[in-house]
XYZ file of N, CA, C and O in Angstrom:
528
model
N 27.668 15.574 6.773
C 28.732 15.375 7.741
C 30.005 16.021 7.206
O 30.269 15.994 6.030
N 30.793 16.560 8.081
C 32.034 17.192 7.662
C 33.115 16.135 7.480
O 33.107 15.096 8.113
N 34.033 16.421 6.601
C 35.165 15.528 6.384
C 36.173 15.775 7.493
O 36.531 16.897 7.790
N 36.635 14.724 8.126
C 37.599 14.846 9.209
C 39.002 14.842 8.621
O 39.316 14.038 7.757
N 39.869 15.722 9.101
C 41.260 15.704 8.710
C 42.023 14.892 9.736
O 41.704 14.898 10.916
N 43.055 14.198 9.281
C 43.868 13.447 10.203
C 45.317 13.551 9.796
O 45.641 13.788 8.651
N 46.179 13.388 10.776
C 47.604 13.442 10.535
C 48.022 12.165 9.849
O 47.622 11.068 10.243
N 48.825 12.293 8.815
C 49.297 11.136 8.089
C 50.457 10.530 8.862
O 51.493 11.163 9.042
N 50.253 9.336 9.353
C 51.300 8.659 10.102
C 52.445 8.297 9.183
O 52.228 7.933 8.032
N 53.644 8.396 9.702
C 54.798 7.991 8.921
C 55.299 9.059 7.972
O 56.146 8.787 7.152
N 54.798 10.263 8.038
C 55.259 11.331 7.170
C 56.078 12.292 8.006
O 55.623 12.778 9.021
N 57.285 12.592 7.545
C 58.159 13.437 8.337
C 58.277 14.845 7.794
O 58.725 15.724 8.499
N 57.916 15.057 6.534
C 58.010 16.403 5.987
C 57.017 16.573 4.853
O 56.257 15.683 4.525
N 57.062 17.743 4.218
C 56.093 18.053 3.162
C 56.271 17.197 1.925
O 55.380 17.073 1.108
N 57.421 16.590 1.733
C 57.657 15.781 0.546
C 57.040 14.403 0.665
O 56.992 13.654 -0.300
N 56.564 14.046 1.849
C 55.918 12.749 2.034
C 56.894 11.625 2.291
O 56.562 10.465 2.131
N 58.128 11.959 2.654
C 59.103 10.918 2.931
C 58.612 10.072 4.100
O 58.182 10.589 5.110
N 58.696 8.784 3.935
C 58.167 7.872 4.947
C 59.209 7.586 6.016
O 60.394 7.499 5.742
N 58.722 7.447 7.219
C 59.627 7.130 8.326
C 59.819 5.622 8.397
O 59.043 4.857 7.843
N 60.861 5.161 9.112
C 61.060 3.726 9.300
C 59.920 3.129 10.125
O 59.243 3.835 10.859
N 59.738 1.833 10.001
C 58.718 1.152 10.783
C 59.067 1.111 12.256
O 60.215 1.323 12.655
N 58.082 0.822 13.058
C 58.230 0.758 14.514
C 59.304 -0.245 14.922
O 60.011 -0.047 15.903
N 59.458 -1.307 14.163
C 60.393 -2.365 14.524
C 61.793 -2.140 13.972
O 62.683 -2.949 14.198
N 62.007 -1.036 13.242
C 63.331 -0.788 12.681
C 64.002 0.454 13.246
O 65.217 0.586 13.139
N 63.229 1.374 13.808
C 63.800 2.597 14.385
C 62.823 3.174 15.399
O 61.615 2.991 15.267
N 63.333 3.882 16.390
C 62.437 4.500 17.375
C 61.551 5.564 16.738
O 61.976 6.258 15.814
N 60.341 5.685 17.225
C 59.431 6.723 16.749
C 59.826 8.065 17.341
O 60.297 8.132 18.480
N 59.575 9.109 16.569
C 59.732 10.450 17.113
C 58.532 10.716 18.020
O 57.499 10.060 17.914
N 58.650 11.702 18.902
C 57.590 11.987 19.870
C 56.253 12.278 19.189
O 55.217 11.732 19.578
N 56.248 13.106 18.166
C 55.011 13.450 17.469
C 54.372 12.245 16.794
O 53.152 12.087 16.804
N 55.207 11.397 16.211
C 54.695 10.182 15.583
C 54.055 9.268 16.617
O 53.004 8.676 16.367
N 54.686 9.163 17.772
C 54.147 8.312 18.832
C 52.800 8.834 19.326
O 51.876 8.053 19.573
N 52.671 10.154 19.447
C 51.407 10.756 19.886
C 50.304 10.456 18.869
O 49.200 10.040 19.230
N 50.605 10.653 17.593
C 49.610 10.396 16.543
C 49.237 8.922 16.472
O 48.061 8.572 16.345
N 50.220 8.061 16.564
C 49.971 6.622 16.514
C 49.167 6.162 17.728
O 48.278 5.322 17.602
N 49.430 6.741 18.885
C 48.692 6.378 20.096
C 47.209 6.714 19.956
O 46.356 5.967 20.449
N 46.878 7.803 19.278
C 45.475 8.163 19.060
C 44.757 7.092 18.251
O 43.616 6.738 18.538
N 45.427 6.568 17.248
C 44.819 5.521 16.423
C 44.653 4.238 17.235
O 43.595 3.619 17.218
N 45.696 3.864 17.975
C 45.594 2.650 18.781
C 44.577 2.805 19.905
O 43.914 1.838 20.283
N 44.431 4.007 20.433
C 43.405 4.254 21.458
C 42.026 3.995 20.864
O 41.162 3.389 21.499
N 41.825 4.436 19.635
C 40.538 4.198 18.972
C 40.308 2.709 18.754
O 39.183 2.225 18.878
N 41.362 1.978 18.464
C 41.246 0.538 18.232
C 41.237 -0.272 19.522
O 40.950 -1.460 19.500
N 41.537 0.370 20.646
C 41.661 -0.327 21.913
C 40.359 -0.678 22.595
O 40.367 -1.293 23.655
N 39.243 -0.325 22.022
C 37.940 -0.644 22.599
C 37.305 -1.764 21.785
O 37.266 -1.687 20.556
N 36.793 -2.820 22.437
C 36.209 -3.945 21.699
C 35.054 -3.541 20.781
O 34.919 -4.089 19.680
N 34.233 -2.598 21.200
C 33.111 -2.168 20.352
C 33.638 -1.494 19.095
O 33.200 -1.791 17.978
N 34.622 -0.605 19.250
C 35.168 0.086 18.081
C 35.902 -0.881 17.169
O 35.823 -0.775 15.941
N 36.600 -1.841 17.747
C 37.284 -2.836 16.934
C 36.286 -3.667 16.136
O 36.495 -3.932 14.945
N 35.180 -4.044 16.758
C 34.131 -4.785 16.044
C 33.484 -3.926 14.967
O 33.227 -4.398 13.860
N 33.216 -2.658 15.294
C 32.636 -1.757 14.291
C 33.547 -1.655 13.072
O 33.087 -1.757 11.933
N 34.840 -1.460 13.316
C 35.787 -1.357 12.211
C 35.795 -2.637 11.390
O 35.804 -2.596 10.160
N 35.751 -3.771 12.060
C 35.747 -5.058 11.373
C 34.497 -5.230 10.517
O 34.567 -5.698 9.379
N 33.353 -4.861 11.058
C 32.096 -4.968 10.304
C 32.141 -4.070 9.079
O 31.773 -4.470 7.969
N 32.614 -2.849 9.262
C 32.682 -1.895 8.149
C 33.682 -2.377 7.100
O 33.388 -2.383 5.905
N 34.861 -2.807 7.530
C 35.918 -3.214 6.606
C 35.564 -4.463 5.820
O 35.956 -4.606 4.658
N 34.808 -5.365 6.419
C 34.510 -6.638 5.762
C 33.211 -6.618 4.960
O 32.857 -7.619 4.344
N 32.523 -5.517 4.952
C 31.228 -5.419 4.277
C 31.396 -5.467 2.755
O 32.196 -4.733 2.193
N 30.652 -6.345 2.117
C 30.643 -6.403 0.657
C 30.154 -5.067 0.117
O 29.207 -4.484 0.641
N 30.813 -4.562 -0.883
C 30.440 -3.273 -1.438
C 31.212 -2.127 -0.816
O 31.167 -1.003 -1.287
N 31.914 -2.383 0.292
C 32.801 -1.406 0.874
C 32.192 -0.377 1.792
O 32.904 0.452 2.331
N 30.873 -0.383 1.974
C 30.273 0.580 2.897
C 29.079 -0.049 3.589
O 28.519 -1.023 3.115
N 28.732 0.540 4.728
C 27.624 0.010 5.511
C 26.829 1.167 6.103
O 27.392 2.176 6.507
N 25.533 0.993 6.136
C 24.633 1.984 6.715
C 24.637 1.832 8.232
O 24.691 0.719 8.755
N 24.575 2.956 8.930
C 24.517 2.919 10.389
C 23.312 2.101 10.850
O 23.361 1.461 11.912
N 22.268 2.058 10.049
C 21.075 1.274 10.409
C 21.379 -0.218 10.464
O 20.675 -0.976 11.136
N 22.446 -0.659 9.772
C 22.856 -2.063 9.818
C 23.872 -2.330 10.928
O 24.093 -3.479 11.301
N 24.498 -1.276 11.440
C 25.490 -1.445 12.504
C 24.850 -1.540 13.883
O 25.239 -2.370 14.704
N 23.892 -0.693 14.147
C 23.294 -0.590 15.480
C 22.722 -1.907 15.987
O 22.969 -2.267 17.148
N 21.989 -2.684 15.171
C 21.417 -3.937 15.695
C 22.460 -4.993 16.085
O 22.145 -5.924 16.820
N 23.705 -4.841 15.629
C 24.745 -5.824 15.934
C 25.263 -5.692 17.369
O 26.036 -6.533 17.825
N 24.818 -4.654 18.087
C 25.319 -4.379 19.430
C 24.169 -4.194 20.400
O 23.100 -3.746 20.022
N 24.424 -4.496 21.643
C 23.441 -4.270 22.695
C 23.732 -2.909 23.339
O 23.937 -2.801 24.542
N 23.779 -1.884 22.472
C 24.088 -0.520 22.890
C 23.100 0.432 22.237
O 22.532 0.124 21.194
N 22.948 1.602 22.827
C 22.037 2.590 22.248
C 22.647 3.201 20.984
O 23.867 3.182 20.790
N 21.804 3.778 20.160
C 22.261 4.415 18.930
C 23.232 5.559 19.210
O 24.258 5.663 18.532
N 22.987 6.415 20.227
C 23.965 7.463 20.510
C 25.345 6.919 20.908
O 26.372 7.505 20.568
N 25.371 5.787 21.600
C 26.653 5.186 21.979
C 27.393 4.677 20.752
O 28.603 4.884 20.610
N 26.678 4.030 19.846
C 27.282 3.565 18.597
C 27.808 4.764 17.805
O 28.927 4.737 17.282
N 27.028 5.835 17.731
C 27.458 7.041 17.020
C 28.729 7.626 17.625
O 29.609 8.097 16.907
N 28.819 7.595 18.946
C 30.028 8.088 19.616
C 31.251 7.259 19.214
O 32.308 7.806 18.887
N 31.110 5.941 19.217
C 32.219 5.067 18.826
C 32.612 5.311 17.372
O 33.801 5.344 17.038
N 31.638 5.480 16.504
C 31.919 5.758 15.095
C 32.639 7.095 14.936
O 33.560 7.228 14.115
N 32.254 8.076 15.723
C 32.909 9.386 15.692
C 34.391 9.257 16.055
O 35.251 9.857 15.398
N 34.694 8.462 17.064
C 36.086 8.270 17.470
C 36.898 7.559 16.394
O 38.063 7.893 16.161
N 36.290 6.602 15.719
C 36.969 5.930 14.600
C 37.226 6.909 13.450
O 38.282 6.868 12.815
N 36.261 7.798 13.198
C 36.439 8.826 12.160
C 37.553 9.786 12.538
O 38.404 10.124 11.718
N 37.568 10.232 13.783
C 38.600 11.169 14.237
C 39.993 10.553 14.174
O 40.971 11.259 13.986
N 40.080 9.245 14.321
C 41.365 8.555 14.226
C 41.787 8.341 12.780
O 42.902 7.883 12.524
N 40.916 8.660 11.833
C 41.244 8.507 10.419
C 41.097 7.096 9.898
O 41.638 6.767 8.846
N 40.348 6.261 10.619
C 40.172 4.868 10.212
C 38.977 4.666 9.289
O 38.973 3.745 8.470
N 37.952 5.488 9.445
C 36.758 5.393 8.608
C 36.331 6.789 8.183
O 36.787 7.786 8.746
N 35.443 6.844 7.214
C 34.813 8.095 6.824
C 33.344 7.800 6.591
O 32.919 6.638 6.612
N 32.559 8.852 6.392
C 31.120 8.659 6.244
C 30.511 9.726 5.356
O 31.143 10.737 5.047
N 29.252 9.461 4.993
C 28.472 10.406 4.198
C 27.002 10.232 4.557
O 26.524 9.103 4.666
N 26.320 11.357 4.753
C 24.890 11.315 5.031
C 24.140 11.246 3.700
O 24.406 12.008 2.786
N 23.202 10.311 3.642
C 22.329 10.173 2.472
C 20.903 10.114 2.993
O 20.475 9.091 3.516
N 20.209 11.219 2.877
C 18.861 11.301 3.432
C 18.934 11.254 4.945
O 19.624 12.051 5.564
N 18.244 10.294 5.532
C 18.240 10.192 6.996
C 19.321 9.253 7.522
O 19.514 9.165 8.736
N 20.018 8.545 6.639
C 21.003 7.555 7.067
C 22.416 8.017 6.785
O 22.665 8.783 5.861
N 23.346 7.490 7.572
C 24.763 7.768 7.375
C 25.436 6.459 6.974
O 25.190 5.412 7.584
N 26.253 6.522 5.934
C 26.971 5.357 5.432
C 28.456 5.501 5.757
O 29.034 6.576 5.598
N 29.070 4.407 6.201
C 30.463 4.402 6.633
C 31.277 3.472 5.751
O 30.786 2.460 5.269
N 32.564 3.822 5.581
C 33.485 2.973 4.845
C 34.880 3.103 5.450
O 35.209 4.077 6.116
N 35.685 2.081 5.220
C 37.053 2.025 5.710
C 37.939 2.964 4.897
O 37.756 3.103 3.689
N 38.906 3.601 5.561
C 39.947 4.356 4.877
C 41.193 3.458 4.843
O 41.950 3.409 5.818
N 41.389 2.720 3.752
C 42.478 1.742 3.722
C 43.864 2.368 3.833
O 44.810 1.698 4.243
N 43.980 3.653 3.507
C 45.284 4.305 3.630
C 45.794 4.227 5.072
O 46.983 4.023 5.307
N 44.889 4.406 6.026
C 45.310 4.381 7.427
C 45.684 2.966 7.868
O 46.698 2.773 8.533
N 44.882 1.987 7.499
C 45.219 0.620 7.904
C 46.496 0.163 7.200
O 47.298 -0.568 7.787
N 46.724 0.607 5.968
C 47.972 0.290 5.275
C 49.160 0.922 5.993
O 50.211 0.306 6.133
N 48.993 2.154 6.463
C 50.079 2.819 7.201
C 50.378 2.084 8.505
O 51.536 1.892 8.879
N 49.314 1.678 9.197
C 49.520 0.920 10.431
C 50.271 -0.371 10.152
O 51.193 -0.733 10.880
N 49.867 -1.059 9.107
C 50.538 -2.307 8.736
C 52.008 -2.048 8.416
O 52.888 -2.803 8.840
N 52.288 -0.976 7.696
C 53.662 -0.647 7.342
C 54.515 -0.309 8.548
O 55.686 -0.686 8.633
N 53.930 0.389 9.497
C 54.667 0.768 10.700
C 54.964 -0.456 11.564
O 56.012 -0.558 12.173
N 54.030 -1.404 11.597
C 54.171 -2.576 12.464
C 54.868 -3.765 11.814
O 55.181 -4.736 12.495
N 55.124 -3.679 10.523
C 55.702 -4.810 9.809
C 57.219 -4.772 9.847
O 57.829 -3.741 9.573
N 57.794 -5.899 10.170
C 59.246 -6.055 10.157
C 59.661 -6.359 8.727
O 59.024 -7.177 8.059
N 60.719 -5.729 8.227
C 61.169 -6.040 6.870
C 61.423 -7.540 6.721
O 61.987 -8.170 7.611
N 60.984 -8.095 5.607
C 61.087 -9.539 5.373
C 62.524 -10.013 5.513
O 63.449 -9.403 4.988
N 62.691 -11.089 6.248
C 63.987 -11.714 6.393
C 64.895 -11.086 7.430
O 65.942 -11.640 7.751
N 64.534 -9.923 7.949
C 65.391 -9.275 8.939
C 64.999 -9.726 10.345
O 63.838 -9.679 10.714
N 65.984 -10.146 11.130
C 65.665 -10.554 12.513
C 65.413 -9.331 13.379
O 65.828 -8.222 13.055
N 64.728 -9.557 14.481
C 64.523 -8.489 15.458
C 65.858 -8.189 16.133
O 66.717 -9.080 16.239
N 66.039 -6.963 16.608
C 67.281 -6.655 17.333
C 67.458 -7.566 18.544
O 66.492 -7.895 19.227
N 68.687 -7.968 18.773
C 68.988 -8.832 19.912
C 69.113 -7.955 21.157
O 69.820 -6.947 21.136
N 68.396 -8.310 22.238
C 68.489 -7.503 23.460
C 69.898 -7.566 24.049
O 70.569 -8.588 23.984
N 70.309 -6.440 24.621
C 71.615 -6.407 25.285
C 71.567 -7.282 26.517
O 70.547 -7.352 27.208
N 72.671 -7.953 26.788
C 72.718 -8.822 27.967
C 72.721 -7.956 29.226
O 73.350 -6.927 29.275
N 71.999 -8.433 30.207
C 71.955 -7.737 31.489
C 73.077 -8.281 32.354
O 73.149 -9.473 32.633
N 73.972 -7.386 32.768
C 75.066 -7.820 33.637
C 74.705 -7.564 35.092
O 74.037 -6.589 35.418
N 75.154 -8.454 35.951
C 74.834 -8.319 37.374
C 75.957 -7.688 38.116
O 77.064 -7.712 37.870
């Protein structure tokens, strides 16, 4: 299987400077597009369950042969969902003989957590009052 490249969320330039979190500053257009791709991948219950099964697996990886029986879906459908998770940069895989093994890419989930986390102790912005 080929290694999928993905855009690193929260990176604004070649130096790797991190952008502010979603709750502290508005996202730039490109960041929003990249982030939407990841959330789109997570927006399906099957893909969310697949990610959960892969992430919680002891040993850090799971064979596709162990994923398919957990769903009432065909193997090609499961493979399609796994492909979308890979393209979003949430998981990666490796073929070993006839089986493919999947594992979580914690860098992406850490980035998502960082983008969605409010700095400790800081209140959310107060909405402007609506005048009539």
